[in-house]
XYZ file of C-alpha atoms in Angstrom:
685
model
C -2.909 38.088 62.769
C 0.117 39.200 60.046
C 0.545 41.576 62.602
C 1.999 39.234 65.817
C 3.850 37.136 62.515
C 5.451 40.103 61.774
C 6.506 40.618 65.381
C 6.996 37.476 66.386
C 9.340 37.432 62.875
C 10.685 40.803 63.903
C 11.720 39.074 68.073
C 13.141 36.144 66.520
C 15.436 37.681 63.655
C 16.263 39.912 66.502
C 17.313 37.409 68.529
C 18.932 35.325 65.975
C 21.304 38.334 65.123
C 22.318 38.813 68.902
C 23.139 35.402 68.721
C 25.198 35.481 65.549
C 27.073 39.051 67.403
C 28.092 36.996 70.303
C 28.894 33.960 67.778
C 31.540 36.251 65.735
C 32.647 38.392 68.547
C 35.749 36.065 69.819
C 38.846 37.162 69.761
C 40.930 36.595 66.899
C 45.236 35.375 67.184
C 46.935 38.271 65.777
C 48.186 37.513 62.409
C 51.539 37.384 63.888
C 51.415 34.663 66.823
C 54.501 32.726 66.455
C 53.732 30.662 69.630
C 50.572 29.299 70.709
C 49.482 27.199 74.020
C 47.046 25.024 75.541
C 47.515 23.945 79.147
C 44.507 20.456 79.983
C 43.749 21.826 83.293
C 41.134 19.278 83.763
C 43.511 16.443 83.507
C 47.013 18.173 85.177
C 44.957 19.378 87.889
C 44.089 15.573 88.883
C 47.847 15.179 88.630
C 49.407 17.880 91.004
C 49.772 16.739 94.909
C 49.095 20.083 96.697
C 49.542 19.360 99.311
C 53.339 18.914 98.454
C 53.346 21.344 95.821
C 52.795 24.848 98.194
C 55.603 23.407 100.925
C 57.783 23.706 98.210
C 56.854 26.750 96.139
C 56.351 29.137 99.607
C 60.017 27.979 100.958
C 61.197 28.726 96.790
C 59.372 32.229 97.051
C 59.539 33.067 100.415
C 59.799 36.420 101.575
C 59.866 37.612 105.314
C 58.832 41.518 104.060
C 55.195 40.484 102.838
C 53.187 38.454 104.869
C 49.815 37.097 102.498
C 46.675 36.165 104.155
C 46.601 33.082 101.880
C 48.816 30.622 102.102
C 47.767 27.893 99.162
C 48.804 28.396 95.339
C 45.537 26.599 94.793
C 43.771 28.652 96.422
C 44.532 32.115 94.349
C 41.585 32.769 92.929
C 43.093 31.002 89.927
C 40.891 28.031 88.355
C 43.505 25.427 88.047
C 40.796 22.178 86.420
C 40.533 25.132 83.870
C 42.026 25.675 80.026
C 44.429 27.889 79.855
C 45.289 29.665 76.806
C 48.732 31.549 76.155
C 50.375 33.029 72.788
C 53.258 34.949 71.994
C 53.398 37.536 69.606
C 56.977 38.582 67.679
C 57.898 41.317 64.773
C 60.725 43.869 64.773
C 59.751 46.200 67.691
C 57.671 44.674 69.947
C 57.532 40.986 71.429
C 54.348 40.001 73.834
C 53.340 36.941 75.608
C 49.957 36.794 76.643
C 47.761 33.868 79.110
C 44.765 33.612 79.156
C 42.914 32.174 82.274
C 40.064 31.113 84.345
C 38.950 32.448 87.586
C 36.502 31.104 90.356
C 36.946 33.356 93.116
C 37.491 36.916 91.795
C 38.475 38.508 95.727
C 41.255 35.759 96.204
C 42.933 36.662 92.853
C 42.572 40.777 93.785
C 44.353 39.420 97.121
C 46.940 37.343 95.432
C 47.694 40.312 92.577
C 47.603 42.903 96.026
C 50.712 40.330 97.265
C 52.918 40.534 93.961
C 52.468 43.966 92.576
C 54.270 47.216 93.940
C 53.913 48.608 96.657
C 51.506 51.294 96.214
C 50.271 50.990 93.124
C 47.350 51.278 91.921
C 44.727 49.151 90.042
C 43.231 50.828 86.540
C 39.518 50.754 86.369
C 38.291 50.714 82.997
C 34.673 50.198 81.565
C 34.520 46.515 81.424
C 37.715 45.687 83.431
C 40.044 46.189 85.821
C 44.022 45.758 85.415
C 47.572 46.955 86.883
C 51.413 46.476 86.143
C 53.413 44.326 88.397
C 55.975 45.508 86.675
C 56.767 47.888 84.160
C 56.670 45.512 80.824
C 54.101 42.879 82.703
C 49.945 43.146 82.880
C 46.874 41.818 84.341
C 43.529 42.778 83.484
C 40.033 40.678 84.998
C 36.825 40.839 84.716
C 34.307 38.415 86.278
C 36.031 34.985 85.491
C 38.031 36.131 83.377
C 41.912 37.302 83.458
C 44.571 37.910 81.543
C 47.851 38.439 81.731
C 50.587 40.150 79.392
C 54.675 39.964 79.162
C 55.128 42.748 76.622
C 59.314 44.317 75.120
C 59.289 47.166 73.426
C 62.556 48.357 71.467
C 62.926 50.625 68.553
C 63.202 49.055 65.068
C 66.162 49.321 63.425
C 66.373 51.287 60.234
C 69.284 48.836 58.386
C 67.992 50.292 55.052
C 65.736 53.040 55.607
C 62.835 51.136 56.508
C 60.219 52.700 57.916
C 59.326 52.155 61.675
C 56.798 48.991 62.059
C 52.903 49.623 61.528
C 52.110 48.408 65.047
C 54.235 52.349 66.753
C 52.251 54.186 64.390
C 49.067 53.210 66.335
C 50.824 55.326 69.666
C 50.318 58.724 70.035
C 52.689 60.731 67.903
C 53.764 62.519 70.948
C 55.248 59.413 72.532
C 56.708 59.142 69.297
C 58.657 61.738 68.712
C 59.970 61.997 72.753
C 61.740 58.550 71.639
C 63.371 59.139 68.082
C 64.622 62.704 69.312
C 66.395 61.237 72.319
C 67.983 58.451 69.650
C 68.768 62.026 67.386
C 72.146 63.265 67.424
C 74.441 66.549 66.699
C 76.355 66.148 63.209
C 79.010 67.544 64.060
C 82.201 68.994 61.385
C 86.167 66.146 62.180
C 87.641 67.789 64.046
C 91.660 66.630 64.228
C 92.731 67.893 67.360
C 89.677 66.681 69.353
C 90.462 63.785 67.845
C 93.865 63.580 69.108
C 92.960 64.701 72.508
C 91.436 61.264 72.897
C 93.901 59.390 71.672
C 95.733 60.498 74.055
C 93.431 60.681 77.422
C 92.916 56.610 75.678
C 97.141 55.797 75.992
C 96.809 56.907 79.489
C 93.639 55.238 80.402
C 95.426 51.438 79.417
C 99.324 52.981 81.444
C 96.979 53.160 84.865
C 95.447 50.189 83.401
C 98.838 48.619 83.231
C 100.430 49.321 86.170
C 96.369 48.746 88.228
C 96.591 45.216 86.532
C 100.110 44.743 88.395
C 99.653 45.038 91.432
C 97.010 43.484 91.023
C 98.540 40.090 90.119
C 101.218 41.136 92.650
C 98.076 41.410 95.418
C 96.486 37.600 94.459
C 99.438 35.623 94.019
C 100.899 36.388 97.386
C 97.155 35.259 98.417
C 98.413 31.894 96.677
C 100.956 31.388 98.026
C 99.493 32.200 101.366
C 96.821 29.199 100.944
C 99.336 27.135 99.448
C 100.387 27.400 103.499
C 98.276 28.388 105.703
C 95.008 27.161 103.620
C 93.109 29.482 104.913
C 93.310 33.239 104.740
C 94.933 35.988 107.219
C 92.452 36.661 110.397
C 91.217 40.147 109.866
C 92.751 42.145 112.964
C 89.501 43.367 114.965
C 89.185 46.016 117.922
C 89.182 45.978 121.114
C 85.124 47.088 121.985
C 85.019 50.270 124.013
C 82.368 49.615 127.055
C 82.801 53.173 128.779
C 81.758 56.339 127.358
C 83.534 58.822 125.809
C 84.274 61.864 128.802
C 87.025 63.591 126.499
C 85.524 65.570 123.336
C 89.572 65.555 121.960
C 89.496 61.350 122.445
C 90.112 59.504 118.923
C 89.786 56.064 119.387
C 92.578 53.877 117.525
C 91.828 53.067 114.349
C 93.769 50.164 112.648
C 96.014 51.798 109.378
C 95.693 51.016 106.172
C 97.886 51.075 103.873
C 97.001 52.790 100.795
C 94.982 51.961 98.044
C 96.232 50.072 94.543
C 93.652 52.052 92.599
C 90.721 54.320 92.984
C 88.311 50.957 92.549
C 89.834 50.250 96.054
C 87.298 52.603 97.319
C 84.246 51.119 96.578
C 80.530 52.133 97.536
C 77.345 51.264 96.293
C 78.219 54.587 94.534
C 81.517 54.746 93.586
C 80.920 57.342 90.526
C 78.828 60.716 90.591
C 75.932 59.480 88.182
C 75.451 62.423 85.147
C 72.142 63.789 85.990
C 71.593 65.259 82.456
C 71.866 61.179 80.962
C 69.610 60.268 83.976
C 67.106 62.518 83.354
C 67.940 61.395 79.884
C 67.369 57.544 80.977
C 63.979 58.141 83.030
C 62.211 60.249 80.090
C 62.879 56.921 77.389
C 61.588 54.686 80.215
C 59.165 56.963 80.662
C 57.961 56.983 76.828
C 59.097 52.987 76.114
C 56.177 51.796 79.175
C 53.871 54.761 77.936
C 53.932 52.605 74.733
C 54.085 49.043 76.026
C 50.562 50.204 78.230
C 49.419 51.047 74.963
C 49.338 47.678 73.419
C 48.304 46.298 76.880
C 45.454 48.422 76.605
C 44.200 47.301 73.434
C 45.082 43.909 74.202
C 42.671 43.878 76.730
C 40.116 46.080 75.520
C 39.515 43.282 71.959
C 39.741 40.491 74.748
C 37.138 41.991 77.587
C 34.831 43.400 74.789
C 34.537 39.664 72.587
C 32.833 36.542 73.917
C 35.679 35.327 75.731
C 36.891 32.803 73.031
C 39.772 32.722 71.542
C 39.727 31.816 68.125
C 42.551 30.046 66.358
C 43.344 29.313 62.459
C 43.223 25.489 61.813
C 46.966 25.090 60.699
C 47.800 26.371 64.967
C 44.999 23.057 65.674
C 45.560 20.872 62.705
C 47.832 18.455 64.877
C 46.337 18.955 68.014
C 45.246 15.923 70.690
C 42.442 16.764 72.694
C 44.035 14.591 75.468
C 47.201 16.023 75.217
C 48.438 17.715 79.200
C 49.337 20.047 76.430
C 49.358 21.296 73.527
C 51.996 23.490 72.015
C 52.337 25.295 68.360
C 55.160 26.342 66.891
C 55.586 28.756 64.109
C 60.027 28.638 63.819
C 59.516 30.651 60.137
C 58.023 33.499 61.594
C 60.372 33.503 64.399
C 63.738 33.180 62.124
C 63.185 35.381 59.599
C 61.293 37.922 61.181
C 62.641 37.550 65.205
C 66.033 36.252 65.160
C 66.849 37.206 61.290
C 64.228 39.485 60.626
C 65.780 42.638 61.979
C 69.299 42.446 59.163
C 69.535 43.540 56.164
C 68.081 41.277 52.973
C 72.179 41.808 52.300
C 73.127 39.361 54.942
C 70.740 36.602 52.671
C 69.659 34.836 56.030
C 66.654 34.179 55.712
C 67.099 32.609 52.005
C 67.337 28.326 52.750
C 66.987 28.693 56.149
C 63.720 30.778 55.870
C 62.259 27.632 53.345
C 63.426 25.086 55.739
C 61.713 26.771 59.159
C 58.718 27.546 56.988
C 56.933 25.168 59.111
C 54.080 24.012 60.885
C 55.521 22.530 64.094
C 53.703 21.627 66.486
C 53.949 19.348 70.326
C 51.652 16.873 72.297
C 52.655 16.457 75.626
C 51.553 13.304 77.774
C 52.592 13.238 81.999
C 51.615 9.678 82.026
C 51.694 6.997 85.019
C 54.887 5.831 84.695
C 56.688 8.174 81.469
C 56.151 11.329 80.028
C 55.471 11.201 76.394
C 56.324 14.301 73.799
C 54.608 13.823 70.271
C 56.255 16.164 67.605
C 54.844 17.004 63.986
C 56.553 18.733 61.944
C 54.902 19.417 58.162
C 56.685 22.471 55.802
C 54.122 25.184 54.433
C 55.061 24.767 51.104
C 53.511 21.232 49.454
C 56.485 19.989 47.371
C 59.236 20.729 49.904
C 57.090 18.898 52.761
C 56.308 15.807 49.887
C 60.374 15.947 48.982
C 61.579 16.029 52.922
C 59.201 12.884 52.905
C 60.823 11.110 50.541
C 63.828 11.160 52.195
C 62.430 9.534 55.333
C 61.093 6.049 52.834
C 64.890 4.323 52.893
C 65.384 0.877 52.805
C 66.008 -0.599 55.996
C 69.125 -2.938 56.893
C 68.544 -5.601 59.524
C 72.779 -6.468 59.849
C 73.200 -2.491 61.535
C 70.360 -3.367 63.800
C 72.565 -5.550 64.920
C 74.796 -3.723 66.826
C 71.980 -2.730 69.382
C 72.680 -4.200 72.626
C 71.200 -3.575 76.135
C 74.190 -3.777 77.886
C 74.900 0.024 76.083
C 75.019 3.803 77.008
C 72.615 4.260 73.931
C 72.525 4.061 69.941
C 70.790 6.292 67.218
C 69.662 4.468 64.281
C 69.107 6.004 60.141
C 67.598 4.716 57.630
C 66.558 7.703 54.700
C 66.724 7.631 51.582
C 69.849 9.183 50.516
C 68.902 9.696 46.573
C 65.910 11.676 47.395
C 67.913 13.467 50.164
C 69.634 15.366 46.957
C 65.967 16.725 45.343
C 64.891 17.762 49.006
C 68.393 20.027 48.921
C 67.602 20.919 45.339
C 64.299 21.673 46.318
C 65.724 24.392 49.486
C 67.772 25.615 47.287
C 65.206 26.778 44.688
C 64.025 29.940 45.088
C 66.583 30.614 47.363
C 68.485 33.328 46.423
C 68.558 37.372 45.928
C 65.997 37.901 43.027
C 68.648 39.648 40.401
C 71.073 36.451 40.416
C 67.858 33.829 40.344
C 68.540 32.585 37.272
C 71.881 32.235 37.798
C 71.287 30.196 40.772
C 68.483 27.953 39.309
C 70.829 27.558 36.363
C 73.825 26.336 38.665
C 70.411 23.832 40.215
C 70.564 22.111 37.131
C 74.236 21.812 36.605
C 75.035 20.367 39.930
C 72.167 17.593 39.078
C 73.855 17.176 36.058
C 77.396 16.846 37.379
C 75.790 14.820 40.644
C 75.412 11.094 39.951
C 73.168 10.776 42.586
C 72.262 7.193 42.083
C 76.272 5.642 42.174
C 76.355 8.254 44.988
C 73.866 6.868 46.573
C 75.481 3.321 45.821
C 78.652 4.776 47.768
C 76.007 5.479 51.595
C 72.152 5.154 50.243
C 71.100 6.160 53.886
C 71.315 3.216 56.081
C 73.901 4.300 59.665
C 74.302 3.251 63.713
C 76.163 5.121 66.537
C 76.562 2.539 69.264
C 77.312 4.437 72.714
C 78.759 0.994 73.945
C 80.292 2.480 77.146
C 82.108 5.313 78.865
C 85.663 3.967 80.228
C 88.403 5.513 82.505
C 91.706 6.677 81.185
C 94.776 8.056 83.048
C 96.246 11.297 81.238
C 98.796 13.268 81.942
C 98.296 16.769 81.845
C 100.743 20.135 82.479
C 99.974 22.309 85.936
C 102.020 25.393 87.298
C 103.393 25.831 90.542
C 105.273 29.132 92.288
C 107.800 29.972 94.576
C 109.073 32.046 97.456
C 109.340 34.469 94.193
C 106.356 33.891 92.748
C 108.824 32.381 89.386
C 106.177 29.845 87.314
C 106.842 26.205 86.850
C 105.984 23.483 85.275
C 105.050 20.564 86.677
C 103.893 17.285 84.999
C 100.746 15.066 86.571
C 97.757 12.573 85.981
C 94.537 12.643 85.978
C 91.222 10.193 85.069
C 89.456 10.827 82.276
C 86.201 8.923 80.628
C 86.548 8.307 76.842
C 84.527 7.259 75.016
C 84.269 3.922 73.190
C 81.595 3.928 70.486
C 80.595 1.874 66.848
C 79.643 4.298 63.739
C 78.884 2.184 60.919
C 76.629 2.430 58.188
C 75.830 0.343 54.766
C 77.317 0.660 51.440
C 76.513 -0.678 48.129
C 80.221 -0.387 46.446
C 83.018 -1.403 48.979
C 85.561 -1.544 46.806
C 85.399 2.299 46.939
C 85.663 2.501 51.047
C 88.476 0.102 50.517
C 90.101 1.308 47.611
C 89.969 5.068 50.303
C 91.211 3.214 53.485
C 94.835 1.919 50.983
C 95.656 5.432 50.113
C 95.631 6.971 53.617
C 97.586 3.888 54.298
C 99.751 4.413 51.563
C 100.102 7.911 51.497
C 103.364 9.124 53.064
C 101.064 12.524 54.337
C 98.670 9.810 56.378
C 100.865 6.486 56.342
C 102.201 7.988 59.568
C 99.214 7.362 62.028
C 97.629 4.674 59.572
C 98.330 1.368 58.942
C 97.018 -2.602 58.246
C 96.187 -5.128 60.996
C 94.754 -8.007 58.959
C 91.232 -6.729 57.702
C 91.452 -3.194 59.547
C 92.389 -0.619 59.052
C 94.245 1.594 62.554
C 94.475 5.217 62.912
C 96.589 5.817 65.891
C 97.725 9.224 67.129
C 100.791 8.985 69.852
C 100.788 13.217 69.448
C 97.704 13.095 71.403
C 97.849 10.018 73.449
C 96.689 12.120 76.606
C 93.073 13.289 74.454
C 89.964 11.695 74.682
C 90.240 9.353 71.866
C 93.285 8.141 70.342
C 93.042 5.256 67.742
C 90.032 4.759 65.494
C 89.393 1.061 63.985
C 88.074 0.778 60.408
C 86.885 -2.228 58.065
C 84.452 -3.496 55.192
C 82.745 -6.193 56.232
C 79.476 -7.349 53.904
C 78.065 -4.281 52.573
C 78.998 -2.715 55.867
C 81.963 0.578 56.725
C 82.733 -0.147 60.840
C 84.756 3.142 61.896
C 85.226 1.890 66.002
C 87.719 2.334 68.916
C 87.820 -1.623 69.639
C 86.943 -4.700 67.578
C 84.534 -7.135 69.737
C 82.326 -3.827 69.672
C 81.262 -5.431 65.932
C 80.893 -8.932 67.224
C 77.186 -9.706 67.741
C 76.485 -10.743 71.633
C 73.391 -12.424 71.898
C 70.739 -9.819 73.236
C 67.798 -9.932 75.493
C 63.877 -9.447 75.219
C 64.219 -5.864 75.430
C 66.875 -4.844 72.767
C 64.996 -7.652 70.163
C 62.497 -5.000 69.886
C 64.712 -2.095 69.648
C 66.522 -3.749 66.942
C 62.749 -4.432 65.366
C 62.206 -1.272 65.811
C 65.618 0.029 64.256
C 64.418 -1.794 61.178
C 60.854 -0.236 61.069
C 61.158 3.555 61.453
C 63.102 6.348 59.844
C 64.844 7.216 62.996
C 65.132 5.455 66.509
C 66.829 5.566 69.614
C 67.832 5.495 72.931
C 69.603 7.194 75.469
C 70.230 5.481 79.035
C 71.036 8.296 80.834
C 71.369 6.546 84.507
C 74.731 4.530 82.865
C 75.523 7.807 81.071
C 76.165 9.588 84.798
C 77.808 6.075 86.223
C 80.286 6.694 83.082
C 80.798 10.914 84.003
C 81.698 9.257 87.599
C 84.648 10.972 87.624
C 83.971 13.959 86.758
C 82.325 14.863 89.751
C 84.770 15.922 91.953
C 83.249 18.100 95.692
C 80.958 17.160 97.857
C 77.845 18.413 96.838
C 78.538 17.270 93.656
C 78.858 13.515 94.370
C 75.538 14.396 95.924
C 73.690 15.691 93.138
C 75.219 12.725 91.452
C 73.814 10.670 93.602
C 70.745 11.502 93.414
C 70.555 11.544 90.178
C 71.568 8.169 89.503
C 68.754 6.890 91.593
C 65.916 8.942 89.897
C 67.337 9.691 86.541
C 65.195 7.570 83.644
C 66.053 6.578 79.998
C 65.102 8.189 76.800
C 63.332 6.805 73.467
C 62.116 8.520 70.205
C 61.005 7.397 67.286
C 60.926 9.193 63.681
C 58.398 8.264 60.444
C 56.860 10.313 58.029
C 52.912 9.924 58.821
C 49.837 12.184 56.594
C 52.213 14.320 54.711
C 53.406 15.432 58.451
C 56.966 13.852 59.664
C 56.207 12.211 63.736
C 58.684 12.185 66.229
C 57.569 9.966 69.260
C 59.695 10.353 72.635
C 59.611 8.467 75.485
C 61.191 9.142 79.047
C 60.832 7.060 81.280
C 60.859 7.375 84.873
C 62.718 5.928 87.741
C 61.020 6.138 91.277
C 58.033 5.595 92.940
C 56.246 8.941 92.177
C 52.622 9.274 91.512
C 53.207 10.348 88.516
C 55.482 11.899 86.423
C 54.437 14.921 87.078
C 55.164 14.905 90.471
C 58.297 13.098 89.348
C 59.712 16.210 88.494
C 58.984 17.968 91.104
C 60.336 15.309 93.808
C 63.587 15.420 91.733
C 63.585 19.508 91.775
C 62.943 19.665 95.392
C 65.424 17.130 96.088
C 68.335 18.971 94.204
C 66.693 22.465 96.048
C 66.787 20.867 99.691
C 70.737 20.233 98.822
C 71.354 23.756 96.964
C 70.110 24.878 100.205
C 71.578 22.353 102.746
C 75.519 23.762 101.326
C 74.825 27.595 101.152
C 76.641 28.880 104.076
C 74.951 29.503 107.847
C 74.071 33.128 108.324
C 76.809 34.433 111.554
C 74.649 36.410 113.611
């Protein structure tokens, strides 16, 4: 009995151990990941109309030199109704983008890969997967129903402050690393002033020749301009008479047109006008080979790790904290790492770019994207990694609302942007970002300066001048006839100035903000009208202060009106803009939202394009404009502090009759592509 019990216990523990091993053997997203994305294939596949999508993809990717046996992009062996996982990594030398997806037909997938890989490129088979390099920096691996695509780039890290090469490169075999380092090494020679003088003389000679060539080219172009102005076309080339009879006399030479001597040696253009230095070419080939070895090693290590796992990706909680499983696409981005380690990571510390910027971008930022029936919806969540900083930012978004500003909103306008924040809390946020942002040796001095600023600045008094409520309304784009200077040339190419006129679109807008100290702004405007340095452009007309720039009358904005009324400071291009009009039901809803949310706004792209009508001149541009007018929609967004983060929801309402908002973009791009193709010149046989 005991033996049976111990055997049963042993088998149970063994099976339990296997389950635990497989449960824990998921692949972890690398720590230096700056981007993560999940594509909800189950939902998106239902929204894609493959009958439309396939012909379009086949058209834009057509290549007569390759004929695949399959003709349906929905049947490439990829399981499109499964979730795809994307992530990107970044450090000072290696950047990679990886896509993990599911297969439903491995044979079809390999057929697809064979059609896109390099000709003659062999598939490499490993213990538990196969892979091939489609390009020098693009690798695809697969096994069973799993596949991975990796794009990897390598660049030798900069050695600004004698910093050691990134630890990631250390995993590569020493032979490859030494080969790359030796290629960058330069022999240091003592300075030779005679050799330097020779270089400078050669430079002078080159510059003189360049001037001569440029003058000859300018003369040629001026003659072309003159000929085009007179004949509206280029001169026809003389064609040689076709020889139909066989040439019997071996000494006979057919007549050819005698060309004038070239202006410069660059006129003798060939595929390779200059001989390539063979030693330089060998060195570059060597560098490319070694770089490929490094990239290939990284790809293999990543594939080994993934295909030795259970196929699941282990993602940290902070990446998924704002994921909505019902969204079509979820994206996470670590802008702190992108800025600090990517964009500015290679710069020396003395530049100190990562101070305030590093603290501002040190956040978890997520996006949930939805392709709804009648609109595209994007929900963005921003949360700073420092709780104290996030608290200060959230406090800024808790300002008072102002209904007087909302009264400027109307449905006839092109768009508006409303802000209702707490101006006094803005200073606390800036102090928090500036604090501990200086270099370590000057940190005490920086902190003292911050404390001094808080003492000197009267935050409450400043907040009363501009509490944090404002609005910008773009009412319309108006046509304005302006004068400009053009240049014409006579028969001797002498330049002559000519005054011409044209129609341009100028904005008719209103900018307004609340104030609790009207007298302060009135004193500012009175000073501008009475000061000798400004009174030429500033004047007073009743309750309005007028700025007019006669010198800039042909500019986009040559007149502005200022006034202070009922606790609101107005800056506008027209007095009528501040008059409250009767509003429709939709504009009343926008008014409510503008009073409810810290940030909100809308933009009617269709009205914007109507206003920009005169900016489109050519026939193809007019076609494109007409297409966009019929199809573009309206953007609407709102932002609020919610649950310890800042959430922004943006909606793009579609206009045409597409099946859904995903296919709306396809239909729009399809029409744009057709217009662009129709404008291409036909091939002459």
